[in-house]
PDB file of C-alpha atoms in Angstrom:
ATOM      1  CA  MET A   7    -200.224-104.343  23.299  1.00 53.00           C
ATOM      2  CA  LYS A   8    -198.083-104.384  26.434  1.00 51.00           C
ATOM      3  CA  TRP A   9    -195.267-105.856  24.304  1.00 45.00           C
ATOM      4  CA  PHE A  10    -195.131-102.550  22.417  1.00 51.00           C
ATOM      5  CA  PHE A  11    -193.970-100.593  25.448  1.00 52.00           C
ATOM      6  CA  GLN A  12    -190.822-102.688  25.888  1.00 52.00           C
ATOM      7  CA  ASN A  13    -187.812-100.888  24.360  1.00 55.00           C
ATOM      8  CA  LEU A  14    -190.150 -97.956  23.700  1.00 54.00           C
ATOM      9  CA  ASP A  15    -187.309 -95.493  23.113  1.00 57.00           C
ATOM     10  CA  HIS A  16    -185.964 -97.697  20.315  1.00 55.00           C
ATOM     11  CA  ARG A  17    -189.437 -98.057  18.790  1.00 52.00           C
ATOM     12  CA  VAL A  18    -190.105 -94.316  18.838  1.00 56.00           C
ATOM     13  CA  ARG A  19    -186.746 -93.578  17.233  1.00 60.00           C
ATOM     14  CA  PHE A  20    -187.374 -96.193  14.541  1.00 51.00           C
ATOM     15  CA  ALA A  21    -190.873 -94.791  13.862  1.00 53.00           C
ATOM     16  CA  LEU A  22    -189.513 -91.272  13.422  1.00 58.00           C
ATOM     17  CA  GLU A  23    -186.918 -92.539  10.968  1.00 57.00           C
ATOM     18  CA  ASN A  24    -189.401 -94.788   9.106  1.00 60.00           C
ATOM     19  CA  PRO A  25    -192.805 -93.044   9.267  1.00 65.00           C
ATOM     20  CA  ARG A  26    -194.434 -94.976   6.416  1.00 65.00           C
ATOM     21  CA  TYR A  27    -193.502 -98.314   7.948  1.00 62.00           C
ATOM     22  CA  ALA A  28    -194.662 -97.126  11.381  1.00 63.00           C
ATOM     23  CA  LEU A  29    -198.077 -96.030  10.080  1.00 72.00           C
ATOM     24  CA  ASN A  30    -198.526 -99.321   8.244  1.00 70.00           C
ATOM     25  CA  ALA A  31    -197.561-101.249  11.383  1.00 69.00           C
ATOM     26  CA  LEU A  32    -200.059 -99.251  13.445  1.00 71.00           C
ATOM     27  CA  TYR A  33    -202.807 -99.970  10.906  1.00 68.00           C
ATOM     28  CA  ARG A  34    -202.013-103.693  10.994  1.00 73.00           C
ATOM     29  CA  GLU A  35    -202.047-103.586  14.774  1.00 79.00           C
ATOM     30  CA  LEU A  36    -205.453-101.903  14.994  1.00 80.00           C
ATOM     31  CA  THR A  37    -207.059-104.167  12.390  1.00 84.00           C
ATOM     32  CA  LEU A  38    -205.422-107.416  13.608  1.00 90.00           C
ATOM     33  CA  ALA A  39    -204.170-107.899  10.034  1.00 92.00           C
ATOM     34  CA  ASP A  40    -201.228-110.096  11.050  1.00 95.00           C
ATOM     35  CA  GLU A  41    -203.358-112.185  13.372  1.00 96.00           C
ATOM     36  CA  ARG A  42    -206.039-112.645  10.726  1.00 96.00           C
ATOM     37  CA  PHE A  43    -203.535-114.117   8.288  1.00 96.00           C
ATOM     38  CA  LEU A  44    -202.089-116.417  10.957  1.00 97.00           C
ATOM     39  CA  SER A  45    -205.631-117.517  11.741  1.00 97.00           C
ATOM     40  CA  THR A  46    -205.847-118.976   8.214  1.00 96.00           C
ATOM     41  CA  LEU A  47    -202.756-121.103   8.943  1.00 96.00           C
ATOM     42  CA  THR A  48    -203.827-122.366  12.348  1.00 97.00           C
ATOM     43  CA  ASN A  49    -207.638-122.431  12.307  1.00 96.00           C
ATOM     44  CA  VAL A  50    -207.552-120.431  15.543  1.00 97.00           C
ATOM     45  CA  SER A  51    -209.345-117.081  15.715  1.00 97.00           C
ATOM     46  CA  ALA A  52    -207.413-113.846  15.247  1.00 97.00           C
ATOM     47  CA  TYR A  53    -208.590-112.664  18.668  1.00 96.00           C
ATOM     48  CA  ARG A  54    -207.234-115.779  20.337  1.00 97.00           C
ATOM     49  CA  ILE A  55    -203.915-115.356  18.524  1.00 97.00           C
ATOM     50  CA  ARG A  56    -203.788-111.755  19.800  1.00 96.00           C
ATOM     51  CA  GLY A  57    -204.252-113.192  23.289  1.00 96.00           C
ATOM     52  CA  PHE A  58    -201.344-115.589  22.782  1.00 97.00           C
ATOM     53  CA  ILE A  59    -199.124-112.665  21.732  1.00 96.00           C
ATOM     54  CA  GLY A  60    -199.483-111.114  25.168  1.00 94.00           C
ATOM     55  CA  GLU A  61    -198.660-114.257  27.132  1.00 97.00           C
ATOM     56  CA  PRO A  62    -194.835-114.002  27.344  1.00 96.00           C
ATOM     57  CA  ILE A  63    -195.016-110.465  28.737  1.00 92.00           C
ATOM     58  CA  ARG A  64    -197.605-111.512  31.317  1.00 94.00           C
ATOM     59  CA  ASN A  65    -195.488-114.486  32.383  1.00 95.00           C
ATOM     60  CA  GLY A  66    -193.573-113.092  35.361  1.00 95.00           C
ATOM     61  CA  PHE A  67    -190.880-115.776  35.334  1.00 95.00           C
ATOM     62  CA  PHE A  68    -190.175-115.429  31.605  1.00 96.00           C
ATOM     63  CA  PHE A  69    -190.405-111.647  31.558  1.00 94.00           C
ATOM     64  CA  ALA A  70    -187.923-111.412  34.443  1.00 94.00           C
ATOM     65  CA  ARG A  71    -185.509-113.712  32.629  1.00 94.00           C
ATOM     66  CA  LEU A  72    -185.511-111.557  29.505  1.00 92.00           C
ATOM     67  CA  GLN A  73    -185.127-108.368  31.507  1.00 90.00           C
ATOM     68  CA  SER A  74    -182.144-109.843  33.341  1.00 90.00           C
ATOM     69  CA  VAL A  75    -180.169-110.468  30.134  1.00 88.00           C
ATOM     70  CA  ARG A  76    -180.822-107.200  28.285  1.00 84.00           C
ATOM     71  CA  ALA A  77    -177.721-105.388  29.507  1.00 79.00           C
ATOM     72  CA  GLU A  78    -175.404-108.258  28.602  1.00 81.00           C
ATOM     73  CA  LEU A  79    -176.873-108.579  25.107  1.00 79.00           C
ATOM     74  CA  ARG A  80    -176.167-104.911  24.447  1.00 75.00           C
ATOM     75  CA  THR A  81    -172.434-105.522  24.888  1.00 72.00           C
ATOM     76  CA  LEU A  82    -172.279-107.892  21.908  1.00 70.00           C
ATOM     77  CA  GLU A  83    -170.407-107.050  18.731  1.00 60.00           C
ATOM     78  CA  ILE A  84    -173.602-107.838  16.821  1.00 60.00           C
ATOM     79  CA  TYR A  85    -176.638-106.846  18.887  1.00 56.00           C
ATOM     80  CA  SER A  86    -179.281-109.510  19.293  1.00 56.00           C
ATOM     81  CA  ALA A  87    -182.894-109.004  18.237  1.00 59.00           C
ATOM     82  CA  ASP A  88    -185.300-106.887  20.260  1.00 75.00           C
ATOM     83  CA  LEU A  89    -186.265-109.229  23.097  1.00 87.00           C
ATOM     84  CA  PHE A  90    -189.914-108.205  22.823  1.00 86.00           C
ATOM     85  CA  ALA A  91    -190.161-107.740  19.055  1.00 89.00           C
ATOM     86  CA  LYS A  92    -193.530-108.399  17.463  1.00 90.00           C
ATOM     87  CA  LYS A  93    -191.874-110.755  14.979  1.00 92.00           C
ATOM     88  CA  ILE A  94    -190.824-113.063  17.827  1.00 95.00           C
ATOM     89  CA  LEU A  95    -194.211-112.800  19.516  1.00 96.00           C
ATOM     90  CA  LEU A  96    -195.975-113.754  16.271  1.00 97.00           C
ATOM     91  CA  GLN A  97    -193.903-116.937  16.043  1.00 97.00           C
ATOM     92  CA  TYR A  98    -194.682-117.711  19.678  1.00 98.00           C
ATOM     93  CA  ALA A  99    -198.394-117.222  19.007  1.00 98.00           C
ATOM     94  CA  VAL A 100    -198.352-119.526  15.981  1.00 98.00           C
ATOM     95  CA  VAL A 101    -196.636-122.279  17.974  1.00 98.00           C
ATOM     96  CA  ARG A 102    -199.272-121.862  20.704  1.00 98.00           C
ATOM     97  CA  ALA A 103    -202.116-121.977  18.197  1.00 98.00           C
ATOM     98  CA  PHE A 104    -200.732-124.755  15.998  1.00 98.00           C
ATOM     99  CA  ARG A 105    -199.773-127.044  18.920  1.00 98.00           C
ATOM    100  CA  PRO A 106    -196.919-128.839  17.096  1.00 98.00           C
ATOM    101  CA  LYS A 107    -195.379-132.102  18.210  1.00 98.00           C
ATOM    102  CA  ILE A 108    -192.036-131.459  16.495  1.00 98.00           C
ATOM    103  CA  VAL A 109    -190.377-128.122  15.710  1.00 98.00           C
ATOM    104  CA  VAL A 110    -187.008-127.803  13.953  1.00 98.00           C
ATOM    105  CA  GLU A 111    -185.069-124.537  13.850  1.00 98.00           C
ATOM    106  CA  THR A 112    -181.733-123.507  12.396  1.00 98.00           C
ATOM    107  CA  GLY A 113    -179.856-120.685  14.058  1.00 94.00           C
ATOM    108  CA  VAL A 114    -179.697-120.468  17.850  1.00 94.00           C
ATOM    109  CA  ALA A 115    -177.105-117.847  18.897  1.00 91.00           C
ATOM    110  CA  ASN A 116    -178.143-116.552  22.327  1.00 92.00           C
ATOM    111  CA  GLY A 117    -181.391-118.496  22.229  1.00 93.00           C
ATOM    112  CA  VAL A 118    -183.991-115.711  22.243  1.00 94.00           C
ATOM    113  CA  SER A 119    -186.280-117.343  19.667  1.00 95.00           C
ATOM    114  CA  SER A 120    -185.604-120.786  21.137  1.00 97.00           C
ATOM    115  CA  ALA A 121    -186.722-119.562  24.551  1.00 97.00           C
ATOM    116  CA  TYR A 122    -190.002-118.251  23.142  1.00 98.00           C
ATOM    117  CA  ILE A 123    -190.663-121.479  21.245  1.00 98.00           C
ATOM    118  CA  LEU A 124    -189.946-123.579  24.329  1.00 98.00           C
ATOM    119  CA  LEU A 125    -192.225-121.382  26.430  1.00 98.00           C
ATOM    120  CA  ALA A 126    -194.999-121.956  23.877  1.00 98.00           C
ATOM    121  CA  LEU A 127    -194.429-125.723  23.946  1.00 98.00           C
ATOM    122  CA  GLN A 128    -194.567-125.689  27.741  1.00 98.00           C
ATOM    123  CA  ALA A 129    -197.834-123.741  27.667  1.00 98.00           C
ATOM    124  CA  ASN A 130    -199.209-126.266  25.156  1.00 98.00           C
ATOM    125  CA  GLY A 131    -198.162-129.169  27.361  1.00 98.00           C
ATOM    126  CA  ARG A 132    -196.619-130.984  24.403  1.00 98.00           C
ATOM    127  CA  GLY A 133    -193.935-130.803  21.716  1.00 98.00           C
ATOM    128  CA  ALA A 134    -190.168-131.013  21.208  1.00 98.00           C
ATOM    129  CA  LEU A 135    -187.726-128.515  19.715  1.00 98.00           C
ATOM    130  CA  TYR A 136    -184.611-129.486  17.737  1.00 98.00           C
ATOM    131  CA  SER A 137    -182.208-126.574  17.236  1.00 98.00           C
ATOM    132  CA  ILE A 138    -179.124-126.423  15.006  1.00 98.00           C
ATOM    133  CA  GLY A 139    -176.575-123.669  15.601  1.00 95.00           C
ATOM    134  CA  LEU A 140    -172.955-122.563  15.513  1.00 91.00           C
ATOM    135  CA  ASN A 141    -170.910-121.371  18.493  1.00 84.00           C
ATOM    136  CA  ASP A 142    -170.081-118.080  16.800  1.00 80.00           C
ATOM    137  CA  PRO A 143    -168.391-115.648  19.243  1.00 78.00           C
ATOM    138  CA  GLN A 144    -169.721-112.678  17.260  1.00 78.00           C
ATOM    139  CA  TYR A 145    -173.185-113.423  18.605  1.00 78.00           C
ATOM    140  CA  LEU A 146    -172.336-114.727  22.090  1.00 84.00           C
ATOM    141  CA  PRO A 147    -171.007-113.034  25.223  1.00 82.00           C
ATOM    142  CA  ALA A 148    -167.627-114.302  26.419  1.00 80.00           C
ATOM    143  CA  SER A 149    -167.846-117.719  28.114  1.00 83.00           C
ATOM    144  CA  LYS A 150    -171.563-118.095  27.327  1.00 87.00           C
ATOM    145  CA  PRO A 151    -172.728-121.306  25.583  1.00 91.00           C
ATOM    146  CA  LEU A 152    -175.047-121.508  22.614  1.00 93.00           C
ATOM    147  CA  GLY A 153    -178.603-120.732  23.706  1.00 94.00           C
ATOM    148  CA  TRP A 154    -177.550-119.477  27.144  1.00 93.00           C
ATOM    149  CA  ILE A 155    -180.657-117.321  27.553  1.00 94.00           C
ATOM    150  CA  VAL A 156    -183.012-120.325  27.685  1.00 97.00           C
ATOM    151  CA  PRO A 157    -183.949-120.983  31.336  1.00 96.00           C
ATOM    152  CA  ASN A 158    -183.248-124.465  32.704  1.00 96.00           C
ATOM    153  CA  GLU A 159    -186.955-124.840  33.450  1.00 97.00           C
ATOM    154  CA  LEU A 160    -187.739-124.832  29.716  1.00 98.00           C
ATOM    155  CA  GLN A 161    -184.966-127.100  28.452  1.00 97.00           C
ATOM    156  CA  SER A 162    -186.364-130.620  28.940  1.00 97.00           C
ATOM    157  CA  PRO A 163    -187.945-130.884  25.437  1.00 98.00           C
ATOM    158  CA  TRP A 164    -184.950-129.209  23.771  1.00 98.00           C
ATOM    159  CA  THR A 165    -182.213-130.882  21.715  1.00 98.00           C
ATOM    160  CA  VAL A 166    -179.337-128.645  20.593  1.00 97.00           C
ATOM    161  CA  LEU A 167    -177.122-129.798  17.730  1.00 97.00           C
ATOM    162  CA  VAL A 168    -173.924-127.794  17.246  1.00 96.00           C
ATOM    163  CA  GLY A 169    -172.574-127.537  13.720  1.00 95.00           C
ATOM    164  CA  ASP A 170    -173.283-126.563  10.121  1.00 95.00           C
ATOM    165  CA  SER A 171    -176.915-126.992   9.093  1.00 96.00           C
ATOM    166  CA  ARG A 172    -175.774-128.240   5.660  1.00 96.00           C
ATOM    167  CA  ILE A 173    -174.411-131.306   7.409  1.00 97.00           C
ATOM    168  CA  ILE A 174    -176.801-131.688  10.322  1.00 97.00           C
ATOM    169  CA  LEU A 175    -180.195-130.706   8.884  1.00 98.00           C
ATOM    170  CA  PRO A 176    -180.584-133.498   6.282  1.00 97.00           C
ATOM    171  CA  ARG A 177    -179.537-136.132   8.839  1.00 97.00           C
ATOM    172  CA  LEU A 178    -181.865-134.772  11.512  1.00 98.00           C
ATOM    173  CA  LEU A 179    -184.873-134.634   9.210  1.00 97.00           C
ATOM    174  CA  ALA A 180    -184.226-138.200   8.071  1.00 96.00           C
ATOM    175  CA  GLU A 181    -184.140-139.346  11.708  1.00 97.00           C
ATOM    176  CA  ILE A 182    -187.127-137.547  13.214  1.00 96.00           C
ATOM    177  CA  GLY A 183    -189.631-137.968  10.405  1.00 89.00           C
ATOM    178  CA  SER A 184    -192.108-135.190   9.601  1.00 95.00           C
ATOM    179  CA  PRO A 185    -191.860-132.003  11.681  1.00 98.00           C
ATOM    180  CA  ASP A 186    -194.916-129.830  12.098  1.00 98.00           C
ATOM    181  CA  ILE A 187    -192.921-126.578  11.893  1.00 98.00           C
ATOM    182  CA  PHE A 188    -189.558-125.696  10.347  1.00 98.00           C
ATOM    183  CA  ILE A 189    -187.929-122.360  11.220  1.00 98.00           C
ATOM    184  CA  HIS A 190    -185.044-120.869   9.261  1.00 98.00           C
ATOM    185  CA  ASP A 191    -182.976-118.396  11.290  1.00 95.00           C
ATOM    186  CA  SER A 192    -179.385-119.218  10.349  1.00 94.00           C
ATOM    187  CA  LEU A 193    -177.273-117.747   7.531  1.00 93.00           C
ATOM    188  CA  HIS A 194    -179.466-115.251   5.670  1.00 93.00           C
ATOM    189  CA  THR A 195    -177.926-115.425   2.219  1.00 96.00           C
ATOM    190  CA  TYR A 196    -180.123-116.063  -0.797  1.00 97.00           C
ATOM    191  CA  GLU A 197    -178.394-119.358  -1.602  1.00 97.00           C
ATOM    192  CA  HIS A 198    -178.445-120.731   1.934  1.00 97.00           C
ATOM    193  CA  MET A 199    -182.045-119.760   2.613  1.00 98.00           C
ATOM    194  CA  LEU A 200    -183.247-121.468  -0.563  1.00 98.00           C
ATOM    195  CA  TRP A 201    -181.158-124.511   0.281  1.00 98.00           C
ATOM    196  CA  GLU A 202    -182.711-124.850   3.743  1.00 98.00           C
ATOM    197  CA  TYR A 203    -186.242-124.359   2.426  1.00 98.00           C
ATOM    198  CA  ARG A 204    -185.734-126.987  -0.252  1.00 97.00           C
ATOM    199  CA  VAL A 205    -184.255-129.497   2.181  1.00 98.00           C
ATOM    200  CA  ALA A 206    -186.821-128.991   4.942  1.00 98.00           C
ATOM    201  CA  TYR A 207    -190.022-128.536   2.957  1.00 97.00           C
ATOM    202  CA  PRO A 208    -190.392-132.122   1.655  1.00 96.00           C
ATOM    203  CA  HIS A 209    -190.166-133.404   5.231  1.00 97.00           C
ATOM    204  CA  LEU A 210    -192.918-131.170   6.605  1.00 97.00           C
ATOM    205  CA  ARG A 211    -196.123-132.995   7.326  1.00 96.00           C
ATOM    206  CA  PRO A 212    -199.109-132.047   5.141  1.00 95.00           C
ATOM    207  CA  GLY A 213    -200.464-128.816   6.575  1.00 95.00           C
ATOM    208  CA  GLY A 214    -197.130-128.098   8.270  1.00 97.00           C
ATOM    209  CA  LEU A 215    -195.641-124.614   8.510  1.00 98.00           C
ATOM    210  CA  LEU A 216    -192.367-123.032   7.405  1.00 98.00           C
ATOM    211  CA  PHE A 217    -191.134-119.803   9.038  1.00 97.00           C
ATOM    212  CA  SER A 218    -188.216-117.752   7.759  1.00 98.00           C
ATOM    213  CA  ASP A 219    -186.681-114.970   9.800  1.00 95.00           C
ATOM    214  CA  ASP A 220    -185.372-111.911   7.931  1.00 94.00           C
ATOM    215  CA  ALA A 221    -187.320-112.968   4.860  1.00 96.00           C
ATOM    216  CA  GLU A 222    -187.094-109.459   3.408  1.00 95.00           C
ATOM    217  CA  TRP A 223    -183.296-109.492   3.201  1.00 95.00           C
ATOM    218  CA  ASN A 224    -183.468-111.038  -0.272  1.00 97.00           C
ATOM    219  CA  SER A 225    -185.946-112.675  -2.654  1.00 97.00           C
ATOM    220  CA  ALA A 226    -185.437-116.292  -1.516  1.00 98.00           C
ATOM    221  CA  PHE A 227    -188.696-116.629   0.443  1.00 98.00           C
ATOM    222  CA  PRO A 228    -191.137-115.195  -2.129  1.00 97.00           C
ATOM    223  CA  GLU A 229    -189.376-117.089  -4.907  1.00 97.00           C
ATOM    224  CA  PHE A 230    -189.663-120.338  -2.982  1.00 97.00           C
ATOM    225  CA  ALA A 231    -193.341-119.706  -2.246  1.00 97.00           C
ATOM    226  CA  LEU A 232    -193.927-119.328  -5.990  1.00 96.00           C
ATOM    227  CA  GLU A 233    -191.741-122.345  -6.740  1.00 95.00           C
ATOM    228  CA  ILE A 234    -193.911-124.672  -4.653  1.00 95.00           C
ATOM    229  CA  GLY A 235    -197.186-122.914  -5.410  1.00 94.00           C
ATOM    230  CA  ALA A 236    -197.912-122.211  -1.745  1.00 93.00           C
ATOM    231  CA  PRO A 237    -201.422-120.701  -1.571  1.00 87.00           C
ATOM    232  CA  ARG A 238    -200.805-119.320   1.916  1.00 90.00           C
ATOM    233  CA  ALA A 239    -197.551-117.380   2.150  1.00 97.00           C
ATOM    234  CA  LYS A 240    -196.838-113.924   3.544  1.00 97.00           C
ATOM    235  CA  ILE A 241    -194.076-111.908   5.191  1.00 97.00           C
ATOM    236  CA  LEU A 242    -195.154-110.376   8.510  1.00 96.00           C
ATOM    237  CA  ARG A 243    -192.813-108.131  10.504  1.00 92.00           C
ATOM    238  CA  GLY A 244    -189.898-109.476   8.485  1.00 93.00           C
ATOM    239  CA  VAL A 245    -190.793-113.140   9.073  1.00 97.00           C
ATOM    240  CA  GLY A 246    -192.000-115.303   6.195  1.00 98.00           C
ATOM    241  CA  PHE A 247    -194.807-117.762   6.904  1.00 98.00           C
ATOM    242  CA  LEU A 248    -196.050-120.398   4.491  1.00 97.00           C
ATOM    243  CA  GLN A 249    -198.095-123.568   4.747  1.00 97.00           C
ATOM    244  CA  LYS A 250    -197.808-126.923   3.052  1.00 95.00           C
ATOM    245  CA  THR A 251    -201.449-127.696   2.343  1.00 80.00           C
ATOM    246  CA  GLN A 252    -203.093-131.055   2.769  1.00 70.00           C
ATOM    247  CA  GLU A 253    -203.528-131.476  -0.989  1.00 58.00           C
ATOM    248  CA  GLN A 254    -200.126-130.191  -2.028  1.00 50.00           C
ATOM    249  CA  ILE A 255    -197.831-132.599  -3.871  1.00 48.00           C
ATOM    250  CA  PRO A 256    -194.542-132.790  -1.899  1.00 48.00           C
ATOM    251  CA  TYR A 257    -191.842-130.649  -3.452  1.00 48.00           C
ATOM    252  CA  ALA A 258    -188.836-132.529  -4.794  1.00 47.00           C
TER     253      ALA A 258
END
């Protein structure tokens, strides 16, 4: 649980303001509830997934990189996500456990999630990440490029496509074939989230995974899970996870 002690002042303040959520989160932490669900998606034990969650914090090179950018991120008009948030660590752990060959994500901004995904791919010794994002100055420090947080040492399997996902995503999916994981983290409106799910889902390989950040902002994720009849779908720490099963008829 070393991740928990990063940004501890923020976590304590949030817990005091949201005691019911904090108690539920503590219960899930003690019982490995999140890890047990992710185990059903990856066929990797909950205890091993818990071990993966701790890897980024134990990685001296990666930990130092995140620490070095914290002050600059706090100057942004729209503050970036907690660099050590459990929701990011869960996605990292799933990528480690699932060992994908191809990951596609929408939404890059400073590149926090991208950096975690690329670290997981490096640890796996395989896989490529395709990221689609906009150079929106609201989310980026002055003169910093899209995904600037990602260290050069992690960038070799990374392809960044700058532009609107409504234009780029269909073309990319047609070109690369069947990704193992699709991650939505771009515009979090109901309409756009459903659109991305519906475009990406048919291209996922059987057994592939779909993640959706900020899945609790609206009803798009649970509605889509019902729409496709996904037997394994859940929102953990604000991130929606669902699986396209081997037997499932591709959604159209």
